[in-house]
Short mmCIF file of C-alpha atoms and ligand atoms in Angstrom, two decimals:
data_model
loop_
_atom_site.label_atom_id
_atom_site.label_comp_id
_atom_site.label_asym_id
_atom_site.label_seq_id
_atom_site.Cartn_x
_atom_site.Cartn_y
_atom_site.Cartn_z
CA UNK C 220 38.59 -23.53 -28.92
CA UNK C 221 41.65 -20.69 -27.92
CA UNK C 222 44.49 -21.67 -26.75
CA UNK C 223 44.79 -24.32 -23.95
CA UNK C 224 45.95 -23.84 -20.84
CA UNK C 225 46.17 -27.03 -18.69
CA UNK C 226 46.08 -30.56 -20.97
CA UNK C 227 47.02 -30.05 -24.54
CA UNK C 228 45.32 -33.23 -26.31
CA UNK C 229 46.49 -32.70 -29.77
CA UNK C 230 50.25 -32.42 -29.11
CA UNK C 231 49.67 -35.69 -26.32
CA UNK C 232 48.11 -37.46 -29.20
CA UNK C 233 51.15 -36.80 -31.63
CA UNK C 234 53.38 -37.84 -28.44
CA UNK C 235 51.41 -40.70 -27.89
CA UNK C 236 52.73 -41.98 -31.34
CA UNK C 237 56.03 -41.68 -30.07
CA UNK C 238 57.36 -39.50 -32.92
CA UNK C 239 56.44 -35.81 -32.80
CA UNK C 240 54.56 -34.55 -36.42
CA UNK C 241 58.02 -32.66 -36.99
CA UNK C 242 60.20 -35.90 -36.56
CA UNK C 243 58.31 -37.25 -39.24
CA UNK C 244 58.48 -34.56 -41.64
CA UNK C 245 62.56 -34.63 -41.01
CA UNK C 246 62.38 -38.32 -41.51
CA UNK C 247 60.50 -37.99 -44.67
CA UNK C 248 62.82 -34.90 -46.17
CA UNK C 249 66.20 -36.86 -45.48
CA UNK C 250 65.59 -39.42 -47.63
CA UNK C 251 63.72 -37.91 -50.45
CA UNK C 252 65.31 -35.57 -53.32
CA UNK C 253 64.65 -31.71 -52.11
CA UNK C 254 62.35 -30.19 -54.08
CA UNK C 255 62.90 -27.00 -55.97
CA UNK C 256 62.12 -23.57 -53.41
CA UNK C 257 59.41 -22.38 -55.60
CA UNK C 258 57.45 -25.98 -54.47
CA UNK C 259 57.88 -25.74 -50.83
CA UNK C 260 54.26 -25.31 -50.21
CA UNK C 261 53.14 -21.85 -48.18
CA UNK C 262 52.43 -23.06 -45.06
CA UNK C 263 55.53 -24.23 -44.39
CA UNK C 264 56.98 -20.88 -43.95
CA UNK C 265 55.00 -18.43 -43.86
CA UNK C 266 53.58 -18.71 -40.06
CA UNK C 267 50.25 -16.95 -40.90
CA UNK C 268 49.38 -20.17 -43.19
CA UNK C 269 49.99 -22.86 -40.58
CA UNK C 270 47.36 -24.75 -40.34
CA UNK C 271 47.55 -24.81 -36.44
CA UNK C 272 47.69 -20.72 -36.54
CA UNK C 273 44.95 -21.11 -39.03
CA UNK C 274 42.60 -23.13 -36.77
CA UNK C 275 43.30 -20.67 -34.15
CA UNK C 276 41.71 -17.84 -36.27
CA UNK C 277 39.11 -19.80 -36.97
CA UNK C 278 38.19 -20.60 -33.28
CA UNK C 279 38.24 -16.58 -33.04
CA UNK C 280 35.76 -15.78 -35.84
CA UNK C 281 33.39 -18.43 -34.05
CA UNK C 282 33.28 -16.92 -30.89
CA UNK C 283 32.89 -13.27 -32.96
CA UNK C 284 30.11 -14.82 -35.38
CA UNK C 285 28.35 -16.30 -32.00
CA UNK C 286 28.45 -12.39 -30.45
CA UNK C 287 30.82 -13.84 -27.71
CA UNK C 288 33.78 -11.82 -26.57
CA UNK C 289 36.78 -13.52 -25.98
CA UNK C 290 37.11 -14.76 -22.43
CA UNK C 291 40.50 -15.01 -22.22
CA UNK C 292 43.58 -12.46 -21.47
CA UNK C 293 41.16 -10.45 -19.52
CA UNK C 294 42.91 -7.45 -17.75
CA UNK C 295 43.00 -6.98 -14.24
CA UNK C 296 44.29 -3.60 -12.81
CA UNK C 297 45.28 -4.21 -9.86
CA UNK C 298 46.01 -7.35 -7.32
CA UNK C 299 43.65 -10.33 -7.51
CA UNK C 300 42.73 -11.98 -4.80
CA UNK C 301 38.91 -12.77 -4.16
CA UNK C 302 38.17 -9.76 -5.77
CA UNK C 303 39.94 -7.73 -8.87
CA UNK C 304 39.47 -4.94 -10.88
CA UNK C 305 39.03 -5.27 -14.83
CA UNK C 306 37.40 -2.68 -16.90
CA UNK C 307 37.57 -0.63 -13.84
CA UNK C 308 34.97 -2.58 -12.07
CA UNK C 309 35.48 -4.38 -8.80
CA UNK C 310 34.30 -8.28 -9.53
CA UNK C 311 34.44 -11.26 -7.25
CA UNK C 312 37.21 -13.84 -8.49
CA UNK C 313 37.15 -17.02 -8.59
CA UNK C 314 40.30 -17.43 -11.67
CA UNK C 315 43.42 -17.06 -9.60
CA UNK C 316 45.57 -19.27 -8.01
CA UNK C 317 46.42 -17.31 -4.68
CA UNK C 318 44.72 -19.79 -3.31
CA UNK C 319 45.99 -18.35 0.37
CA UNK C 320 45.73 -14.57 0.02
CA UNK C 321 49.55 -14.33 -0.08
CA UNK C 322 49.77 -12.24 -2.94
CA UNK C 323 49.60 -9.21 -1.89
CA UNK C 324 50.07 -9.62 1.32
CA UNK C 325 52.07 -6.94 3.10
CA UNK C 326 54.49 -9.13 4.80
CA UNK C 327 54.65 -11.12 1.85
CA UNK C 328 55.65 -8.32 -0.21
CA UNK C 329 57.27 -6.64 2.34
CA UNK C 330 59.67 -10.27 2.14
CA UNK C 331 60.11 -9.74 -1.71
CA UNK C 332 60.85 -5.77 -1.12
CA UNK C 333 63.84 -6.64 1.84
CA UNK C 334 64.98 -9.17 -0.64
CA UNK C 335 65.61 -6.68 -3.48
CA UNK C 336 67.04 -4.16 -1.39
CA UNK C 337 69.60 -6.28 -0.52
CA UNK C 338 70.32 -8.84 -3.17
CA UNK C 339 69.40 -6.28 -6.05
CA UNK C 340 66.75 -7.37 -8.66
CA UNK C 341 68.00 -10.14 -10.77
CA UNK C 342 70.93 -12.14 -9.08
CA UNK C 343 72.72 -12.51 -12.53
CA UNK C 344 74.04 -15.90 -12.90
CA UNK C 345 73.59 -19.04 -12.96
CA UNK C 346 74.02 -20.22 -8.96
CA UNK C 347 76.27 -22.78 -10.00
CA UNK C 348 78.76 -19.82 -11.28
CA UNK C 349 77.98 -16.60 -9.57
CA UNK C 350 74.43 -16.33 -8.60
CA UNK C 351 74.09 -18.22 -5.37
CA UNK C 352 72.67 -16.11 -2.54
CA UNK C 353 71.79 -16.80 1.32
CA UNK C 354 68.38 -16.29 0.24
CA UNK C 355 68.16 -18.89 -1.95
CA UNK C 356 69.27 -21.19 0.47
CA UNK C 357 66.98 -19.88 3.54
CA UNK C 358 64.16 -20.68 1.07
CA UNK C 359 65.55 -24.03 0.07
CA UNK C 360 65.59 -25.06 3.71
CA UNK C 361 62.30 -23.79 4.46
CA UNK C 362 60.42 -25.60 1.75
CA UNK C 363 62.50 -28.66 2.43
CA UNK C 364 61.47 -28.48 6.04
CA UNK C 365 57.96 -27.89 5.34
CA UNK C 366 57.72 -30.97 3.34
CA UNK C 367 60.08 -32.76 5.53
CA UNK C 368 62.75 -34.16 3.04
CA UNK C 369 66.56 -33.57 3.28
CA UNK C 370 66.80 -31.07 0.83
CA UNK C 371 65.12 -28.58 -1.69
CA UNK C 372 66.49 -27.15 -5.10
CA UNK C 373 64.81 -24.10 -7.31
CA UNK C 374 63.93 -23.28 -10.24
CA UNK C 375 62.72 -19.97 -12.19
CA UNK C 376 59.74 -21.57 -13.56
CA UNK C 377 57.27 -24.11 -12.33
CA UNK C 378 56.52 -25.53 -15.75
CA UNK C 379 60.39 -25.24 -16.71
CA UNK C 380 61.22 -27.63 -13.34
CA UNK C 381 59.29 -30.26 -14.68
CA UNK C 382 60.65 -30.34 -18.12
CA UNK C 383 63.89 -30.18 -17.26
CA UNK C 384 63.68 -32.49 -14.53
CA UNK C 385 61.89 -35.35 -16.10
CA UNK C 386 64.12 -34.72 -19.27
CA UNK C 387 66.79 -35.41 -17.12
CA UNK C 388 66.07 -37.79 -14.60
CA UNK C 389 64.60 -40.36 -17.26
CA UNK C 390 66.42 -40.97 -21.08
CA UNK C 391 65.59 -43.53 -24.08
CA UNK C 392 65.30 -47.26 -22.55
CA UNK C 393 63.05 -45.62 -19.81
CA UNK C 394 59.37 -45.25 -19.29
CA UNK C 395 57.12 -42.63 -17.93
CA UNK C 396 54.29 -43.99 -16.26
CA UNK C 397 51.98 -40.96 -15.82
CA UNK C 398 47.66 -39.97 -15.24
CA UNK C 399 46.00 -39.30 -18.25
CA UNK C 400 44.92 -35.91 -16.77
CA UNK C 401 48.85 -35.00 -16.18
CA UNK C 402 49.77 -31.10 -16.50
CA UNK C 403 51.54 -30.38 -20.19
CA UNK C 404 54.87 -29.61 -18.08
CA UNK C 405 54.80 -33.30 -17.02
CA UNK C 406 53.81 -34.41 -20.74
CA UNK C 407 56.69 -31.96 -22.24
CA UNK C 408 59.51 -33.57 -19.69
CA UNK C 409 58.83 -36.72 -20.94
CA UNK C 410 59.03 -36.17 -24.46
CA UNK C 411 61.93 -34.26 -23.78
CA UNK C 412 63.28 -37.06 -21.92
CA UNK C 413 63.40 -39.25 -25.18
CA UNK C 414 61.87 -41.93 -22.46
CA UNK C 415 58.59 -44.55 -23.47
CA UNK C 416 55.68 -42.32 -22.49
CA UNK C 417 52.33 -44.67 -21.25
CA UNK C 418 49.71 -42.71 -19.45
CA UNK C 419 47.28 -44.97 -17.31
CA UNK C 420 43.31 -43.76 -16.65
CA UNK C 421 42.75 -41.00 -14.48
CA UNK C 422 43.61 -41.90 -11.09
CA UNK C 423 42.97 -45.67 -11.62
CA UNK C 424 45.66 -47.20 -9.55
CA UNK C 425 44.93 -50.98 -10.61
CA UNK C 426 45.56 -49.82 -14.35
CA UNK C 427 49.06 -48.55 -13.32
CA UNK C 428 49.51 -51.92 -11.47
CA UNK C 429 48.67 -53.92 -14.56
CA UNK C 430 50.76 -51.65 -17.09
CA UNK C 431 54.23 -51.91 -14.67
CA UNK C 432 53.33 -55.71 -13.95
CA UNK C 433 53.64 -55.76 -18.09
CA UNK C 434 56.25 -53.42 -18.96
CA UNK C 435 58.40 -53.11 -15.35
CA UNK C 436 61.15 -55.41 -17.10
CA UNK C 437 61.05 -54.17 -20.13
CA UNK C 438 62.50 -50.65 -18.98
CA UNK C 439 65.91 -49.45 -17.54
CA UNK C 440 64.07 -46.87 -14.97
CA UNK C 441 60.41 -46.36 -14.47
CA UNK C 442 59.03 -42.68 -13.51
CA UNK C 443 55.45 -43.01 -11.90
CA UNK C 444 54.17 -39.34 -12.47
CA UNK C 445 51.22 -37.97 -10.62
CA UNK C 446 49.56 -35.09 -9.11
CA UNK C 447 48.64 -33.56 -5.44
CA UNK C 448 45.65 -32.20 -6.73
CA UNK C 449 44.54 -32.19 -10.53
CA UNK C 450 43.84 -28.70 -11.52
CA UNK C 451 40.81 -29.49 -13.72
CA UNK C 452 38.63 -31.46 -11.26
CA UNK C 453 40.30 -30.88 -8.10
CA UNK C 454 40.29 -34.54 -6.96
CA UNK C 455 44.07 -35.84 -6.12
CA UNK C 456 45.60 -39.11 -6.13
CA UNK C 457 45.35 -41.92 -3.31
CA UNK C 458 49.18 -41.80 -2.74
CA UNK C 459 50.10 -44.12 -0.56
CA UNK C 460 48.81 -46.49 -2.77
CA UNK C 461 51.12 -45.25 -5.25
CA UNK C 462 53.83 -45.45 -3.05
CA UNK C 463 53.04 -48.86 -2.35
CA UNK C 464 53.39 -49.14 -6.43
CA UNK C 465 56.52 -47.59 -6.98
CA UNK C 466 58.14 -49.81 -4.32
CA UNK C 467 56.67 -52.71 -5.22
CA UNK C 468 58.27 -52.51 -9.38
CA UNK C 469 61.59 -50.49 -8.09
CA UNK C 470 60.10 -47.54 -9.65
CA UNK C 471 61.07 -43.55 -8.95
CA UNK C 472 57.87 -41.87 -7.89
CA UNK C 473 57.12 -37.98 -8.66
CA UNK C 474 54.49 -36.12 -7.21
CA UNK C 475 53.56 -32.63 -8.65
CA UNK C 476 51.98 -30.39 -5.82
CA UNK C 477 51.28 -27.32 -8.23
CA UNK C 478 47.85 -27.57 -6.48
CA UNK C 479 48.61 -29.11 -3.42
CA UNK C 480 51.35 -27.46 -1.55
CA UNK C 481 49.94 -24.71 0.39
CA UNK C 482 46.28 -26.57 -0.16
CA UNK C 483 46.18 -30.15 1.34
CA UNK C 484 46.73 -31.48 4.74
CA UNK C 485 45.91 -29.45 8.81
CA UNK C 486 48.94 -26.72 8.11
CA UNK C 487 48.99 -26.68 4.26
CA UNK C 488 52.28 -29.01 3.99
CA UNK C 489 50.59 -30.83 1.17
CA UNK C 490 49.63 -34.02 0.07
CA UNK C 491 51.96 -36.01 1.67
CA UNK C 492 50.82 -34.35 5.21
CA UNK C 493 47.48 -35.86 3.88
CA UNK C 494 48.04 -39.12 4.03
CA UNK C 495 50.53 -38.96 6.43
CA UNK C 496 53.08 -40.82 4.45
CA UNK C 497 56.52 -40.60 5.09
CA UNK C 498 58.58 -37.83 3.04
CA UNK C 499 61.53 -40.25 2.29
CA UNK C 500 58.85 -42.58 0.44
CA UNK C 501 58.76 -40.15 -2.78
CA UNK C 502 61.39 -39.49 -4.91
CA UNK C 503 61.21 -36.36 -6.00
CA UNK C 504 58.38 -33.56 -4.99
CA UNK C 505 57.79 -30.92 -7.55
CA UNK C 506 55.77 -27.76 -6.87
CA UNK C 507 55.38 -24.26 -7.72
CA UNK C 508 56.06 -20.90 -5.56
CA UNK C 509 53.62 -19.27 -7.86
CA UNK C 510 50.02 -19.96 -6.44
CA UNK C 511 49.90 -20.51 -2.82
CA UNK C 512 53.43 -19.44 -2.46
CA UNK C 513 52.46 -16.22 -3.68
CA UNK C 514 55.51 -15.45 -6.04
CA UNK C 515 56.74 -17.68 -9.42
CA UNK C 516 59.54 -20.85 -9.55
CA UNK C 517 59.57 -24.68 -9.08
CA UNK C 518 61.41 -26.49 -6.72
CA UNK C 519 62.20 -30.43 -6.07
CA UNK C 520 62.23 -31.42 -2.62
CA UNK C 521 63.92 -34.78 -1.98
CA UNK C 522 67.04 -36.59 -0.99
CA UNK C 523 70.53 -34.73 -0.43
CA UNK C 524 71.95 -36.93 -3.42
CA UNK C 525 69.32 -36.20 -5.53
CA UNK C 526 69.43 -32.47 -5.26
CA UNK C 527 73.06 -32.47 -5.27
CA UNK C 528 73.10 -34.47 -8.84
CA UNK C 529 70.30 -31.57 -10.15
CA UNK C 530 72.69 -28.74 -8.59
CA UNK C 531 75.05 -29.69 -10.88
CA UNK C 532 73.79 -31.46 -13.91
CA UNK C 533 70.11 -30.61 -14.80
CA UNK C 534 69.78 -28.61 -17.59
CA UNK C 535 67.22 -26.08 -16.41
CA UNK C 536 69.47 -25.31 -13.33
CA UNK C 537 72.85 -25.57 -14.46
CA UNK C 538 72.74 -23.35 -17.78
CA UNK C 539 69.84 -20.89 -16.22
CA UNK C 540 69.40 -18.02 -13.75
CA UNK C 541 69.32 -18.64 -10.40
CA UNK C 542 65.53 -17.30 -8.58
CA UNK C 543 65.35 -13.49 -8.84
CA UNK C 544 65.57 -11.87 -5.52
CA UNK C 545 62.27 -10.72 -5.04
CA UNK C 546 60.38 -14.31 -5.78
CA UNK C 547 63.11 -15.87 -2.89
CA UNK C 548 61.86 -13.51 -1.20
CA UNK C 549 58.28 -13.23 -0.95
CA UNK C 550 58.20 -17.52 -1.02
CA UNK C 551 60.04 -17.22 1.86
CA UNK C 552 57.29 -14.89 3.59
CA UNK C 553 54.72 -16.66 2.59
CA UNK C 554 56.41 -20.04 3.95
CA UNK C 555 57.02 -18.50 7.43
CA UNK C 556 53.18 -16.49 7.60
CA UNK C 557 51.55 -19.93 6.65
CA UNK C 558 53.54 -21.19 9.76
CA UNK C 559 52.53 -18.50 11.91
CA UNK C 560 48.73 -18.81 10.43
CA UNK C 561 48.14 -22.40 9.81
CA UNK C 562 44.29 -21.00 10.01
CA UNK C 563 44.63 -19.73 6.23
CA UNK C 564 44.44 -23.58 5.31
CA UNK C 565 41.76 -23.95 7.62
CA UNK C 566 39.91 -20.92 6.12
CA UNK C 567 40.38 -22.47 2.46
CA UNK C 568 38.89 -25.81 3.33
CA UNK C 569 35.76 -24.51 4.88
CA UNK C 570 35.35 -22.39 2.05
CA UNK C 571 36.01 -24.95 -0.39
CA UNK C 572 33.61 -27.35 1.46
CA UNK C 573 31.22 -24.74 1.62
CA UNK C 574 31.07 -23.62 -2.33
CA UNK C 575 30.92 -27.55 -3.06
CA UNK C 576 27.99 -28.59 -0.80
CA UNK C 577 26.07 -25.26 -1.77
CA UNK C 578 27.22 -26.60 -5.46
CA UNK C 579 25.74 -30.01 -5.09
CA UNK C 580 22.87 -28.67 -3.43
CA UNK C 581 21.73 -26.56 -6.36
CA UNK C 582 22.16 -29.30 -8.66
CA UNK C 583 25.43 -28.78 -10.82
CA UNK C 584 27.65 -31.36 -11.70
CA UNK C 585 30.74 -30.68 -9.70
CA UNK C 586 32.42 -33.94 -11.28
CA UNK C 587 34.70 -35.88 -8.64
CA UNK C 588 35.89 -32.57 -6.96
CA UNK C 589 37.28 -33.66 -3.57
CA UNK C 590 36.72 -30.37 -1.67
CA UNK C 591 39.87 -28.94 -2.61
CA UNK C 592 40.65 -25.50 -3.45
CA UNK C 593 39.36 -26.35 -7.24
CA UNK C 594 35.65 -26.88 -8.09
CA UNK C 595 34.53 -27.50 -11.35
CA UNK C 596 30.95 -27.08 -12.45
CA UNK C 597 30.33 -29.30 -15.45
CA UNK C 598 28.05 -28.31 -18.09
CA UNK C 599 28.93 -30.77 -21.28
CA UNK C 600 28.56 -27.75 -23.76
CA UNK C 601 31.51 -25.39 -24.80
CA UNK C 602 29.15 -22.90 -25.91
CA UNK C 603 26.96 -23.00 -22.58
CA UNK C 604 29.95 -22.88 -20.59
CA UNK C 605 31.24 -19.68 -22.11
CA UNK C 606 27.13 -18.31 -22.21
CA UNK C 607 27.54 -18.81 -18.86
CA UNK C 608 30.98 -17.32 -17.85
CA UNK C 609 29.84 -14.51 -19.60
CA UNK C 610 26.77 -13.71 -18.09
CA UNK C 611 28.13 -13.93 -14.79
CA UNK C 612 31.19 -11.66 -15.84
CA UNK C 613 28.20 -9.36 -16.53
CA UNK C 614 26.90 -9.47 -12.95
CA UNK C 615 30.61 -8.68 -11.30
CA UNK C 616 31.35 -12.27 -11.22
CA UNK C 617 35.02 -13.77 -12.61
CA UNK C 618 35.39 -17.12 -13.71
CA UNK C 619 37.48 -19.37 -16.22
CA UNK C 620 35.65 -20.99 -19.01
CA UNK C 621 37.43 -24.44 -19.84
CA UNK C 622 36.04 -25.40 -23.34
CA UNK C 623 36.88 -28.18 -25.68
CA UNK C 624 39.98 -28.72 -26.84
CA UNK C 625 41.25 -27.89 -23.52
CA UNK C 626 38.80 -30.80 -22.72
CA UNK C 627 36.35 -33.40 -23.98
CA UNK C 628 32.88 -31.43 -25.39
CA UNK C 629 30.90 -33.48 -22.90
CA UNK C 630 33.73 -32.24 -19.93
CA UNK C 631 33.00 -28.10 -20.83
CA UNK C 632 33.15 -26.53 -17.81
CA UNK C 633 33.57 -23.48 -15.94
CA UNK C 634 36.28 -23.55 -12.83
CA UNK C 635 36.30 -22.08 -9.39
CA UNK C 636 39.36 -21.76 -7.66
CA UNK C 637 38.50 -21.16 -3.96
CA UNK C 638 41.07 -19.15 -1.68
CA UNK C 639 40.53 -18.61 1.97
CA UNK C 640 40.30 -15.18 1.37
CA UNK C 641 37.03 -15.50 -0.20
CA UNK C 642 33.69 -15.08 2.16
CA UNK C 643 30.86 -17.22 2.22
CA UNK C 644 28.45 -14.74 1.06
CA UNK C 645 30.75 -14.89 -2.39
CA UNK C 646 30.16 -18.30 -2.73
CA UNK C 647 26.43 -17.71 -1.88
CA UNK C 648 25.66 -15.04 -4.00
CA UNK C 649 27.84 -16.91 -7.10
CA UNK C 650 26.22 -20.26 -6.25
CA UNK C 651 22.75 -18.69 -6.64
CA UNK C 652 23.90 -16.24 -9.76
CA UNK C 653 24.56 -19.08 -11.60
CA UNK C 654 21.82 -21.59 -11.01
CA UNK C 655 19.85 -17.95 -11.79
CA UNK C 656 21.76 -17.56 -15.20
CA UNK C 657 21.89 -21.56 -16.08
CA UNK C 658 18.43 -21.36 -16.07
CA UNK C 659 17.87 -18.86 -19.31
CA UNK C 660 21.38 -20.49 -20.60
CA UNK C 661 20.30 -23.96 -20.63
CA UNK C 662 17.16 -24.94 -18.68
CA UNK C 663 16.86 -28.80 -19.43
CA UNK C 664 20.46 -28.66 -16.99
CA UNK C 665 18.85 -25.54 -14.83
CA UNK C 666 15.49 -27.81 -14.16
CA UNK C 667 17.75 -30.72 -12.27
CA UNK C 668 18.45 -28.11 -9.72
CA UNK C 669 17.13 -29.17 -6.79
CA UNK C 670 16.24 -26.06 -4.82
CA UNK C 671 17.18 -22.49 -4.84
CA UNK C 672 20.19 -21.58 -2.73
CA UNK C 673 19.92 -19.19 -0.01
CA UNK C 674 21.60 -15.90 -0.12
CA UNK C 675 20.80 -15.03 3.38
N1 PMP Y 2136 52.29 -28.39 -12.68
C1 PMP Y 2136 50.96 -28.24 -12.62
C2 PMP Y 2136 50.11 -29.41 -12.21
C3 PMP Y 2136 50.35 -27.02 -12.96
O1 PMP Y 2136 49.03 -26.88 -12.90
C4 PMP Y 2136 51.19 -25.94 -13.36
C5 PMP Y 2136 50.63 -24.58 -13.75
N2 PMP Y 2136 49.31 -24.36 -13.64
C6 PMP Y 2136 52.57 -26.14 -13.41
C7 PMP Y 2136 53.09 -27.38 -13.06
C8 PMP Y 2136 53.48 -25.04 -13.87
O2 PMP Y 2136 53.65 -24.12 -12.85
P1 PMP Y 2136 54.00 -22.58 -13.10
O3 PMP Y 2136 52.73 -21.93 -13.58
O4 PMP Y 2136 54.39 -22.12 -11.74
O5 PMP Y 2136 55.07 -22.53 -14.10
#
């Protein structure tokens, strides 16, 4: 039900077909005789009669008939970090992605405020033209030295890097080779892209190696796209196996670190500091500035060619604003604190480790969560899984439901992002909250808890 906010089955579906639903309807009206206006039916113009607008409203009167309130745009007053404000009540939060406490951070901010005071607020221009400022290049360097490539290049919007990018790096006569959990940025590039789009199973490496060994020659280029960390089970790929892939069919390989940068590896430097692979072995590295790097943009991190060609051809780059001021700014900060305090990461992990074993412990299905920053608890039942988010937004407790569409029925879940600024006695007191609450919710999945966690 409600909108989605991670995978968006319905439009991959009509991808999957290889012609989106509006293709076809063009297709169709070119070669038949327009009819008259008065026999253009309704709900192909007025928007309240769309039948995707329509099912929408339905999905709202079912969560009003069921005496739910809508879990979504909740408003929070103030910062977020493990705790926020909504309804002018303090809660615990377990729904943001500051997964290292640098939002709102006074250095951080203190970064973004230095930045506007001397840059101004919006830089004005593309950077190509204009707009290109000392601070976007400080930050360029940084990230590019934190991930250890040659070079870095920005962008105002995480989700807009990866469109662009992948619409632009790939074009008809090419395939996209990408997880079957990928992020709707990743899914929108490739349609954009006008490229073959094949999506192997979750994480199942020997099902990419058995597509490319098929299809390698078939293709001009071939884009392997997968994820640090997948943001709805928190479980990440095995890359140097994928590496080992790529190399093996002359394929480009892109890794998104949305959820990894800032999160995996001893001083937060990602997935690739992980494995300890070797920078130069990916092609391009996508991430965001807006979760662990406490502000909003994408980047790509790889060769010097490679961001050169983006400088001055990609789409999203060339024919855009460059990064406002402020988010240079307070990326920046948060790039050089996380240097200084490489203990944040450390923090995270133990916290993450700690919600998950106290998670298994009471008996919920935490699916194939790896003990990063994300922990889903499974419950199989949209209507549960929203019971349940509500009842523990009733007891001060903040948490995303994640209900079908968004996933499979049997996948309804709620989701814990952890951040290191949260305290054990959080995850504690949630742990036991909602074993408490699962068991007037839905006892049959309450009564395969195995014993009561402690809140001592
Ligand atoms: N990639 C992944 C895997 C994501 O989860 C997200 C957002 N959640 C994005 C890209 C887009 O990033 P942003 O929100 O910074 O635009």
């Amino acid at each position: 039900m409600l909108p989605q906010i991670e995978t968006c089955r319905e439009v991959s579906e009509a991808i999957l077909d290889h012609m989106p639903v509006k293709d076809q309807y063009r297709t169709q009206a070119a070669s038949a005789t327009p009819p008259p206006a008065a026999e253009i039916p309704v709900d192909s113009y007025d928007i309240a009669e769309f039948p995707e607008v329509r099912a929408l409203e339905q999905n709202f009167a079912m969560v009003r008939e069921a005496g739910l309130e809508n879990p979504y745009f909740s408003v929070h007053e103030g910062l977020t970090n493990d705790r926020t404000v909504i309804g002018g009540r303090e809660m615990v939060s377990w729904a943001t992605y500051n997964y290292l406490g640098m939002s709102g951070e006074p250095e951080v901010a203190a970064a973004a405020k230095a930045a506007i005071d001397r840059f101004g607020t919006s830089v004005s221009a593309s950077r190509l033209v204009s707009g290109e400022k000392t601070i976007h290049q400080e930050l360029e360097r940084e990230i590019a030295r934190t991930i250890g490539t040659e070079d870095v290049v920005t962008f105002v919007g995480g989700h807009a890097t990866n469109e662009t990018v992948i619409g632009h790096v790939v074009g008809p006569g090419d395939l996209v080779l990408h997880d079957s959990l990928a992020h709707n940025s990743l899914l929108q590039g490739a349609v954009l892209s006008g490229a073959r789009r094949r999506p192997f199973p979750h994480n199942d490496f020997d099902a990419a190696e058995k597509l490319l060994a098929q299809m390698r020659g078939q293709y001009r280029r071939v884009l392997i796209v997968i994820e640090g960390i997948y943001s709805m089970d928190g479980d990440f790929s095995e890359l140097p196996k994928f590496i080992a892939l790529a190399k093996r069919h002359r394929a480009l390989l892109m890794v998104d670190e949305a959820h990894s940068i800032g999160v995996m590896g001893p001083r937060g430097r990602g997935i690739g500091e992980h494995f300890g692979v070797n920078p130069a072995d990916v092609d391009l590295w996508m991430g965001t500035l807006s979760k662990a790097l406490g502000s909003c943009g994408g980047y790509i991190a790889g060769s010097k060619t490679l961001v050169r060609w983006l400088k001055y051809t990609v789409p999203g780059f060339v024919y855009s604003v460059g990064l406002p001021p402020a988010a240079a700014g307070a990326s920046l900060g948060a790039l050089r604190l996380l240097q200084r305090q490489p203990e944040r990461v450390a923090k995270l992990h133990a916290n993450a480790r700690l919600f998950l074993q106290l998670a298994r412990e009471a008996g919920l299905d935490t699916g194939p969560s790896g003990g990063s920053a994300i922990v889903p608890v499974i419950l199989g039942n949209s209507m549960n899984s929203l019971r349940l988010s509500r009842a523990l937004f009733a007891r001060g407790i903040s948490v995303q439901p994640i209900l079908y569409p968004a996933v499979e029925e049997r996948a309804a879940r709620l989701r814990f992002f952890i951040t290191s600024s949260h305290t054990p006695d959080q995850i504690r007191r949630t742990v036991a909250a909602m074993q408490e609450e699962l068991a007037r919710i839905d006892p049959a999945y309450a009564r395969s808890a195995q014993r009561p966690v402690s809140v001592a």
